[in-house]
Amino acid sequence: MKWKKYTLKTLAEAEDIVISTLADAGVEGVEIEDKVPLSESDKKQMFVDILPDAPDDDGIAYLSFYMEVKEEWTPEETKTREEALLSKVTEELDGLRNFMDIGEGTIQKSETEDKDWINNWKQYFHQFYVDDILIIPSWEEVKPEDEGKMIIHIDPGTAFGTGMHETTQLCMRELKKYVKEDTELLDVGTGSGILSIVALKMGARHCVGTDLDPCAINATKENLAANGIAPEKMDVMIGNIIDDREVQDLAGYGKYDIVAANILADVLVPLTPVIVHQLKKGGIYITSGIIDDKEETVVEAVKAAGLTLLQVNHQGEWVSVTARKDF
């Protein structure tokens, strides 16, 4: 499969409007490359605590879009379609220039093979074990020697969580210690739903997930189905449980045997004093997503909320903190 690639050079501050303008020209998807620093809101929706150093922002953005070259097209037809697309893009950009500065607005052309966004990444994700739990994508077969073991079917997708990251594995090990047949679990930052699915496979009665990303709803539904878990075993709600009273009310108070939160340390600090209200007396609070130099920050937040510290575990440079509500 061949694709024509077009890379538009513009200003970072104009990229949102330029992308909208490209959409008006019939462009269905755009790849963005810029050096704009992440906002605090962006960081809170990402997984890592400490991001690598980024180059200084030069104010430039490169927006790439593609045109598929179908096998049945003749060279003349390909050229005609390309000219029509670029003519429409140029027309829309020229109109936009009357209202704002978009920088150079130049377009570079190139050609690429097999631009398969949907399937190419599959070569990098294969089945693996987390202790005695096998995590396997849908396109791989369970080996005969693995039959009868706990198997979690997870496909990487638009929501976070495959089990490969150390913090997810730390949470999974803590769940193994505390999940029982009647466990009610609250999974904050549920993503793909992997922690809830692990808990349900271990015998938990029901799970509730919260997330900021609407993609979490479909991701968890798909992964529940892939694991043969009835949809009514898990509910997912979108919103910030830290400051959204509606989400807090929907989740409920004093009802969870376990609250799991595999997110940022900087989010765990304000989350912890809120989440104690969702926990039952004797309930277990399992946290991770903590880079090692933020360990004390989370431990202090746990203690300040009145929780009893039970365990601090490490894997690589990552940390999980487990505590109990005794009041």
mmCIF file of C-alpha atoms in Angstrom:
data_model
loop_
_atom_site.group_PDB
_atom_site.id
_atom_site.type_symbol
_atom_site.label_atom_id
_atom_site.label_comp_id
_atom_site.label_asym_id
_atom_site.label_seq_id
_atom_site.Cartn_x
_atom_site.Cartn_y
_atom_site.Cartn_z
ATOM 1 C CA MET A 1 0.000 0.000 0.000
ATOM 2 C CA LYS A 2 1.416 3.396 -0.986
ATOM 3 C CA TRP A 3 0.656 6.798 0.477
ATOM 4 C CA LYS A 4 1.489 10.321 -0.542
ATOM 5 C CA LYS A 5 2.669 12.305 2.441
ATOM 6 C CA TYR A 6 2.356 16.084 2.678
ATOM 7 C CA THR A 7 4.032 18.061 5.434
ATOM 8 C CA LEU A 8 2.843 21.611 6.045
ATOM 9 C CA LYS A 9 5.130 24.038 7.898
ATOM 10 C CA THR A 10 3.169 26.516 9.996
ATOM 11 C CA LEU A 11 3.204 28.297 13.354
ATOM 12 C CA ALA A 12 2.552 26.325 16.534
ATOM 13 C CA GLU A 13 0.127 28.964 17.757
ATOM 14 C CA ALA A 14 -1.905 28.537 14.556
ATOM 15 C CA GLU A 15 -1.888 24.736 14.374
ATOM 16 C CA ASP A 16 -5.400 24.170 15.769
ATOM 17 C CA ILE A 17 -7.006 26.540 13.278
ATOM 18 C CA VAL A 18 -4.860 25.216 10.421
ATOM 19 C CA ILE A 19 -5.908 21.646 11.267
ATOM 20 C CA SER A 20 -9.543 22.743 11.190
ATOM 21 C CA THR A 21 -8.916 24.383 7.839
ATOM 22 C CA LEU A 22 -7.326 21.202 6.495
ATOM 23 C CA ALA A 23 -10.430 19.327 7.587
ATOM 24 C CA ASP A 24 -12.520 21.768 5.558
ATOM 25 C CA ALA A 25 -10.329 20.847 2.595
ATOM 26 C CA GLY A 26 -11.133 17.168 3.050
ATOM 27 C CA VAL A 27 -8.123 16.065 5.096
ATOM 28 C CA GLU A 28 -9.309 13.413 7.565
ATOM 29 C CA GLY A 29 -6.319 13.115 9.909
ATOM 30 C CA VAL A 30 -3.190 15.093 10.794
ATOM 31 C CA GLU A 31 0.064 14.202 12.548
ATOM 32 C CA ILE A 32 1.479 17.056 14.640
ATOM 33 C CA GLU A 33 5.136 17.714 15.361
ATOM 34 C CA ASP A 34 6.001 20.754 17.472
ATOM 35 C CA LYS A 35 8.086 21.734 20.482
ATOM 36 C CA VAL A 36 5.327 23.343 22.531
ATOM 37 C CA PRO A 37 5.773 22.487 26.247
ATOM 38 C CA LEU A 38 3.027 20.383 27.795
ATOM 39 C CA SER A 39 0.472 22.209 29.911
ATOM 40 C CA GLU A 40 -0.293 21.106 33.456
ATOM 41 C CA SER A 41 -3.583 19.696 32.169
ATOM 42 C CA ASP A 42 -1.711 17.664 29.536
ATOM 43 C CA LYS A 43 0.683 16.303 32.133
ATOM 44 C CA LYS A 44 -2.142 15.199 34.414
ATOM 45 C CA GLN A 45 -3.614 13.086 31.618
ATOM 46 C CA MET A 46 -0.267 11.463 30.841
ATOM 47 C CA PHE A 47 1.230 8.556 32.664
ATOM 48 C CA VAL A 48 4.765 9.497 33.653
ATOM 49 C CA ASP A 49 5.730 11.727 36.549
ATOM 50 C CA ILE A 50 8.914 13.153 35.068
ATOM 51 C CA LEU A 51 9.097 13.872 31.369
ATOM 52 C CA PRO A 52 12.337 13.901 29.392
ATOM 53 C CA ASP A 53 13.908 17.249 28.576
ATOM 54 C CA ALA A 54 12.421 18.703 25.428
ATOM 55 C CA PRO A 55 14.075 21.071 22.961
ATOM 56 C CA ASP A 56 13.285 24.754 23.243
ATOM 57 C CA ASP A 57 10.044 25.785 21.597
ATOM 58 C CA ASP A 58 10.825 27.456 18.282
ATOM 59 C CA GLY A 59 7.199 28.308 17.536
ATOM 60 C CA ILE A 60 7.109 26.048 14.469
ATOM 61 C CA ALA A 61 4.716 23.174 13.841
ATOM 62 C CA TYR A 62 4.829 20.533 11.119
ATOM 63 C CA LEU A 63 1.444 19.078 10.177
ATOM 64 C CA SER A 64 1.533 15.910 8.075
ATOM 65 C CA PHE A 65 -1.411 14.436 6.200
ATOM 66 C CA TYR A 66 -1.716 11.588 3.707
ATOM 67 C CA MET A 67 -3.436 10.479 0.540
ATOM 68 C CA GLU A 68 -3.751 6.781 -0.168
ATOM 69 C CA VAL A 69 -2.628 5.728 -3.633
ATOM 70 C CA LYS A 70 -4.907 2.869 -4.639
ATOM 71 C CA GLU A 71 -3.488 0.057 -6.769
ATOM 72 C CA GLU A 72 -6.130 0.450 -9.447
ATOM 73 C CA TRP A 73 -5.277 4.129 -10.037
ATOM 74 C CA THR A 74 -3.223 5.016 -13.095
ATOM 75 C CA PRO A 75 -0.349 7.495 -12.663
ATOM 76 C CA GLU A 76 -2.482 10.127 -14.392
ATOM 77 C CA GLU A 77 -5.396 9.543 -12.019
ATOM 78 C CA THR A 78 -3.074 9.689 -9.000
ATOM 79 C CA LYS A 79 -1.660 12.983 -10.238
ATOM 80 C CA THR A 80 -5.128 14.393 -10.839
ATOM 81 C CA ARG A 81 -6.325 13.440 -7.366
ATOM 82 C CA GLU A 82 -3.182 14.829 -5.765
ATOM 83 C CA GLU A 83 -3.493 18.116 -7.609
ATOM 84 C CA ALA A 84 -7.142 18.405 -6.625
ATOM 85 C CA LEU A 85 -6.358 17.787 -2.948
ATOM 86 C CA LEU A 86 -3.448 20.220 -2.845
ATOM 87 C CA SER A 87 -5.397 22.835 -4.787
ATOM 88 C CA LYS A 88 -8.202 22.664 -2.250
ATOM 89 C CA VAL A 89 -5.743 22.798 0.670
ATOM 90 C CA THR A 90 -3.942 25.782 -0.845
ATOM 91 C CA GLU A 91 -7.229 27.572 -1.480
ATOM 92 C CA GLU A 92 -8.333 27.100 2.121
ATOM 93 C CA LEU A 93 -4.945 28.180 3.507
ATOM 94 C CA ASP A 94 -4.898 31.296 1.311
ATOM 95 C CA GLY A 95 -8.279 32.215 2.713
ATOM 96 C CA LEU A 96 -7.022 31.697 6.242
ATOM 97 C CA ARG A 97 -4.031 33.982 5.611
ATOM 98 C CA ASN A 98 -6.462 36.891 5.240
ATOM 99 C CA PHE A 99 -7.327 36.535 8.905
ATOM 100 C CA MET A 100 -4.167 35.351 10.648
ATOM 101 C CA ASP A 101 -0.466 34.624 10.319
ATOM 102 C CA ILE A 102 0.170 30.944 9.594
ATOM 103 C CA GLY A 103 3.892 31.260 8.943
ATOM 104 C CA GLU A 104 5.472 29.814 5.811
ATOM 105 C CA GLY A 105 2.567 27.580 4.917
ATOM 106 C CA THR A 106 4.823 25.577 2.608
ATOM 107 C CA ILE A 107 4.041 21.954 1.784
ATOM 108 C CA GLN A 108 6.670 19.268 1.194
ATOM 109 C CA LYS A 109 5.723 16.074 -0.633
ATOM 110 C CA SER A 110 7.045 12.547 -0.122
ATOM 111 C CA GLU A 111 5.901 8.965 -0.585
ATOM 112 C CA THR A 112 5.737 6.147 1.941
ATOM 113 C CA GLU A 113 4.926 2.448 1.793
ATOM 114 C CA ASP A 114 2.467 0.475 3.956
ATOM 115 C CA LYS A 115 1.198 3.351 6.091
ATOM 116 C CA ASP A 116 -1.014 1.066 8.173
ATOM 117 C CA TRP A 117 -1.728 2.953 11.384
ATOM 118 C CA ILE A 118 -4.111 0.297 12.617
ATOM 119 C CA ASN A 119 -1.959 -2.796 12.405
ATOM 120 C CA ASN A 120 1.748 -1.957 12.158
ATOM 121 C CA TRP A 121 2.193 -1.590 15.937
ATOM 122 C CA LYS A 122 1.107 -5.202 16.475
ATOM 123 C CA GLN A 123 4.634 -6.387 15.710
ATOM 124 C CA TYR A 124 5.801 -4.737 18.938
ATOM 125 C CA PHE A 125 3.234 -6.165 21.369
ATOM 126 C CA HIS A 126 3.370 -9.866 22.219
ATOM 127 C CA GLN A 127 2.084 -12.049 25.053
ATOM 128 C CA PHE A 128 3.977 -11.875 28.313
ATOM 129 C CA TYR A 129 3.703 -12.902 31.951
ATOM 130 C CA VAL A 130 3.242 -10.826 35.054
ATOM 131 C CA ASP A 131 4.267 -13.485 37.560
ATOM 132 C CA ASP A 132 1.708 -16.250 36.894
ATOM 133 C CA ILE A 133 -0.740 -14.096 34.909
ATOM 134 C CA LEU A 134 -0.527 -14.319 31.118
ATOM 135 C CA ILE A 135 -1.416 -11.145 29.200
ATOM 136 C CA ILE A 136 -2.086 -11.784 25.537
ATOM 137 C CA PRO A 137 -3.346 -9.707 22.577
ATOM 138 C CA SER A 138 -6.212 -10.912 20.424
ATOM 139 C CA TRP A 139 -4.034 -11.776 17.430
ATOM 140 C CA GLU A 140 -1.930 -14.342 19.304
ATOM 141 C CA GLU A 141 -2.881 -17.879 20.297
ATOM 142 C CA VAL A 142 -2.717 -19.292 23.814
ATOM 143 C CA LYS A 143 -0.073 -21.998 23.906
ATOM 144 C CA PRO A 144 -1.157 -25.476 25.088
ATOM 145 C CA GLU A 145 1.086 -25.244 28.151
ATOM 146 C CA ASP A 146 -0.688 -22.034 29.208
ATOM 147 C CA GLU A 147 -4.186 -23.511 29.162
ATOM 148 C CA GLY A 148 -5.736 -23.355 32.615
ATOM 149 C CA LYS A 149 -3.667 -20.379 33.786
ATOM 150 C CA MET A 150 -5.093 -16.957 34.461
ATOM 151 C CA ILE A 151 -5.190 -15.265 31.067
ATOM 152 C CA ILE A 152 -5.966 -11.604 30.454
ATOM 153 C CA HIS A 153 -6.812 -10.581 26.896
ATOM 154 C CA ILE A 154 -5.795 -6.967 26.313
ATOM 155 C CA ASP A 155 -5.223 -5.124 23.048
ATOM 156 C CA PRO A 156 -3.296 -1.853 23.043
ATOM 157 C CA GLY A 157 -5.619 0.889 21.967
ATOM 158 C CA THR A 158 -6.624 4.473 22.553
ATOM 159 C CA ALA A 159 -6.867 4.107 26.341
ATOM 160 C CA PHE A 160 -3.878 3.480 28.567
ATOM 161 C CA GLY A 161 -2.999 0.119 30.070
ATOM 162 C CA THR A 162 -1.583 -3.139 28.711
ATOM 163 C CA GLY A 163 0.155 -4.492 31.807
ATOM 164 C CA MET A 164 3.618 -3.992 30.373
ATOM 165 C CA HIS A 165 4.473 -1.002 32.539
ATOM 166 C CA GLU A 166 6.042 -1.561 35.943
ATOM 167 C CA THR A 167 3.400 0.458 37.770
ATOM 168 C CA THR A 168 0.551 -1.655 36.398
ATOM 169 C CA GLN A 169 2.403 -4.791 37.441
ATOM 170 C CA LEU A 170 2.952 -3.413 40.948
ATOM 171 C CA CYS A 171 -0.801 -2.812 41.256
ATOM 172 C CA MET A 172 -1.624 -6.268 39.924
ATOM 173 C CA ARG A 173 0.530 -7.894 42.600
ATOM 174 C CA GLU A 174 -1.207 -5.911 45.329
ATOM 175 C CA LEU A 175 -4.612 -6.857 43.960
ATOM 176 C CA LYS A 176 -3.631 -10.521 44.242
ATOM 177 C CA LYS A 177 -3.140 -10.008 47.974
ATOM 178 C CA TYR A 178 -6.442 -8.319 48.723
ATOM 179 C CA VAL A 179 -9.138 -9.232 46.174
ATOM 180 C CA LYS A 180 -11.820 -11.581 47.511
ATOM 181 C CA GLU A 181 -15.057 -12.992 46.110
ATOM 182 C CA ASP A 182 -17.191 -10.146 47.457
ATOM 183 C CA THR A 183 -14.762 -7.333 46.609
ATOM 184 C CA GLU A 184 -16.173 -4.078 45.316
ATOM 185 C CA LEU A 185 -13.373 -2.184 43.533
ATOM 186 C CA LEU A 186 -13.041 1.460 42.490
ATOM 187 C CA ASP A 187 -10.459 1.885 39.728
ATOM 188 C CA VAL A 188 -9.431 5.545 39.424
ATOM 189 C CA GLY A 189 -7.872 6.301 36.053
ATOM 190 C CA THR A 190 -9.113 2.995 34.681
ATOM 191 C CA GLY A 191 -7.881 3.472 31.087
ATOM 192 C CA SER A 192 -8.197 0.117 29.331
ATOM 193 C CA GLY A 193 -9.778 -1.380 32.456
ATOM 194 C CA ILE A 194 -6.905 -3.804 32.952
ATOM 195 C CA LEU A 195 -6.756 -3.570 36.757
ATOM 196 C CA SER A 196 -10.499 -4.064 37.061
ATOM 197 C CA ILE A 197 -10.378 -6.998 34.655
ATOM 198 C CA VAL A 198 -7.589 -8.589 36.684
ATOM 199 C CA ALA A 199 -9.645 -8.095 39.865
ATOM 200 C CA LEU A 200 -12.768 -9.571 38.258
ATOM 201 C CA LYS A 201 -10.778 -12.561 37.030
ATOM 202 C CA MET A 202 -9.578 -13.009 40.604
ATOM 203 C CA GLY A 203 -13.178 -13.147 41.784
ATOM 204 C CA ALA A 204 -14.161 -9.559 42.578
ATOM 205 C CA ARG A 205 -17.915 -9.022 42.572
ATOM 206 C CA HIS A 206 -18.061 -5.654 40.768
ATOM 207 C CA CYS A 207 -15.844 -2.774 39.651
ATOM 208 C CA VAL A 208 -16.373 0.908 38.974
ATOM 209 C CA GLY A 209 -13.884 2.819 36.843
ATOM 210 C CA THR A 210 -13.384 6.556 36.512
ATOM 211 C CA ASP A 211 -11.276 8.298 33.887
ATOM 212 C CA LEU A 212 -10.773 11.684 32.250
ATOM 213 C CA ASP A 213 -10.570 10.146 28.775
ATOM 214 C CA PRO A 214 -13.871 9.236 27.055
ATOM 215 C CA CYS A 215 -11.961 6.514 25.150
ATOM 216 C CA ALA A 216 -11.900 4.539 28.412
ATOM 217 C CA ILE A 217 -15.571 3.624 28.020
ATOM 218 C CA ASN A 218 -15.236 1.760 24.740
ATOM 219 C CA ALA A 219 -11.822 0.374 25.679
ATOM 220 C CA THR A 220 -13.130 -1.239 28.862
ATOM 221 C CA LYS A 221 -16.240 -2.576 27.114
ATOM 222 C CA GLU A 222 -14.108 -4.186 24.411
ATOM 223 C CA ASN A 223 -11.658 -5.670 26.901
ATOM 224 C CA LEU A 224 -14.422 -6.972 29.165
ATOM 225 C CA ALA A 225 -15.942 -8.734 26.174
ATOM 226 C CA ALA A 226 -12.555 -10.116 25.108
ATOM 227 C CA ASN A 227 -12.202 -11.670 28.562
ATOM 228 C CA GLY A 228 -15.692 -13.122 28.663
ATOM 229 C CA ILE A 229 -16.771 -10.804 31.497
ATOM 230 C CA ALA A 230 -20.384 -9.657 31.562
ATOM 231 C CA PRO A 231 -20.707 -5.881 30.959
ATOM 232 C CA GLU A 232 -22.742 -5.406 34.136
ATOM 233 C CA LYS A 233 -19.696 -6.441 36.183
ATOM 234 C CA MET A 234 -18.087 -3.033 35.549
ATOM 235 C CA ASP A 235 -19.338 0.527 35.239
ATOM 236 C CA VAL A 236 -17.221 3.344 33.815
ATOM 237 C CA MET A 237 -17.810 7.060 34.322
ATOM 238 C CA ILE A 238 -15.949 9.984 32.775
ATOM 239 C CA GLY A 239 -14.912 12.870 34.998
ATOM 240 C CA ASN A 240 -12.470 13.970 37.664
ATOM 241 C CA ILE A 241 -13.381 12.324 40.947
ATOM 242 C CA ILE A 242 -11.079 14.724 42.801
ATOM 243 C CA ASP A 243 -13.275 17.780 42.290
ATOM 244 C CA ASP A 244 -16.397 16.627 40.438
ATOM 245 C CA ARG A 245 -19.107 16.096 43.041
ATOM 246 C CA GLU A 246 -21.358 14.340 40.536
ATOM 247 C CA VAL A 247 -18.685 11.697 39.881
ATOM 248 C CA GLN A 248 -18.112 11.314 43.629
ATOM 249 C CA ASP A 249 -21.826 10.832 44.216
ATOM 250 C CA LEU A 250 -22.196 8.366 41.354
ATOM 251 C CA ALA A 251 -19.237 6.353 42.600
ATOM 252 C CA GLY A 252 -20.765 6.283 46.082
ATOM 253 C CA TYR A 253 -19.417 6.605 49.607
ATOM 254 C CA GLY A 254 -18.144 4.080 52.113
ATOM 255 C CA LYS A 255 -18.756 1.172 49.736
ATOM 256 C CA TYR A 256 -15.417 0.020 48.300
ATOM 257 C CA ASP A 257 -13.253 -2.743 49.659
ATOM 258 C CA ILE A 258 -10.408 -1.612 47.396
ATOM 259 C CA VAL A 259 -9.590 1.632 45.620
ATOM 260 C CA ALA A 260 -6.828 1.314 43.010
ATOM 261 C CA ALA A 261 -5.213 4.398 41.478
ATOM 262 C CA ASN A 262 -2.416 3.907 38.974
ATOM 263 C CA ILE A 263 -1.817 7.549 38.059
ATOM 264 C CA LEU A 264 0.578 10.430 38.720
ATOM 265 C CA ALA A 265 2.018 11.192 42.150
ATOM 266 C CA ASP A 266 0.916 14.802 41.692
ATOM 267 C CA VAL A 267 -2.631 13.553 41.171
ATOM 268 C CA LEU A 268 -2.497 11.042 44.037
ATOM 269 C CA VAL A 269 -1.775 13.825 46.531
ATOM 270 C CA PRO A 270 -5.126 15.654 46.050
ATOM 271 C CA LEU A 271 -6.939 12.382 45.297
ATOM 272 C CA THR A 272 -6.097 10.633 48.561
ATOM 273 C CA PRO A 273 -8.075 12.812 51.025
ATOM 274 C CA VAL A 274 -11.073 12.582 48.680
ATOM 275 C CA ILE A 275 -10.946 8.868 48.065
ATOM 276 C CA VAL A 276 -11.022 7.953 51.755
ATOM 277 C CA HIS A 277 -14.738 8.793 51.649
ATOM 278 C CA GLN A 278 -15.321 6.126 48.999
ATOM 279 C CA LEU A 279 -13.506 3.431 51.003
ATOM 280 C CA LYS A 280 -15.186 1.212 53.577
ATOM 281 C CA LYS A 281 -13.716 0.979 57.031
ATOM 282 C CA GLY A 282 -10.951 -1.566 56.606
ATOM 283 C CA GLY A 283 -10.782 -0.825 52.867
ATOM 284 C CA ILE A 284 -7.475 -1.033 50.997
ATOM 285 C CA TYR A 285 -5.981 1.813 48.982
ATOM 286 C CA ILE A 286 -3.531 0.692 46.259
ATOM 287 C CA THR A 287 -1.581 3.388 44.441
ATOM 288 C CA SER A 288 1.124 3.473 41.815
ATOM 289 C CA GLY A 289 2.347 5.599 38.909
ATOM 290 C CA ILE A 290 4.907 7.011 41.334
ATOM 291 C CA ILE A 291 8.471 7.735 40.260
ATOM 292 C CA ASP A 292 10.884 6.843 43.062
ATOM 293 C CA ASP A 293 11.777 10.386 44.097
ATOM 294 C CA LYS A 294 8.058 11.099 44.720
ATOM 295 C CA GLU A 295 7.686 8.157 47.113
ATOM 296 C CA GLU A 296 7.785 10.241 50.297
ATOM 297 C CA THR A 297 5.343 12.761 48.824
ATOM 298 C CA VAL A 298 2.707 10.049 48.354
ATOM 299 C CA VAL A 299 3.482 8.331 51.660
ATOM 300 C CA GLU A 300 2.993 11.635 53.485
ATOM 301 C CA ALA A 301 -0.290 12.258 51.639
ATOM 302 C CA VAL A 302 -1.517 8.819 52.684
ATOM 303 C CA LYS A 303 -0.628 9.425 56.313
ATOM 304 C CA ALA A 304 -2.105 12.954 56.277
ATOM 305 C CA ALA A 305 -5.420 11.473 55.114
ATOM 306 C CA GLY A 306 -5.443 9.254 58.211
ATOM 307 C CA LEU A 307 -4.722 6.022 56.388
ATOM 308 C CA THR A 308 -2.485 3.301 57.817
ATOM 309 C CA LEU A 309 0.554 2.612 55.632
ATOM 310 C CA LEU A 310 0.812 -1.100 54.874
ATOM 311 C CA GLN A 311 3.403 -1.559 52.155
ATOM 312 C CA VAL A 312 5.757 0.296 49.847
ATOM 313 C CA ASN A 313 6.965 -1.760 46.863
ATOM 314 C CA HIS A 314 9.503 -0.981 44.159
ATOM 315 C CA GLN A 315 10.069 -2.168 40.605
ATOM 316 C CA GLY A 316 12.795 -0.424 38.695
ATOM 317 C CA GLU A 317 12.413 3.298 39.333
ATOM 318 C CA TRP A 318 8.692 2.977 40.073
ATOM 319 C CA VAL A 319 6.863 2.681 43.390
ATOM 320 C CA SER A 320 3.506 1.511 44.702
ATOM 321 C CA VAL A 321 2.074 2.497 48.067
ATOM 322 C CA THR A 322 -0.644 0.448 49.787
ATOM 323 C CA ALA A 323 -2.617 1.653 52.806
ATOM 324 C CA ARG A 324 -5.743 0.811 54.834
ATOM 325 C CA LYS A 325 -8.631 2.877 56.161
ATOM 326 C CA ASP A 326 -9.085 2.061 59.866
ATOM 327 C CA PHE A 327 -11.813 4.579 60.671
#
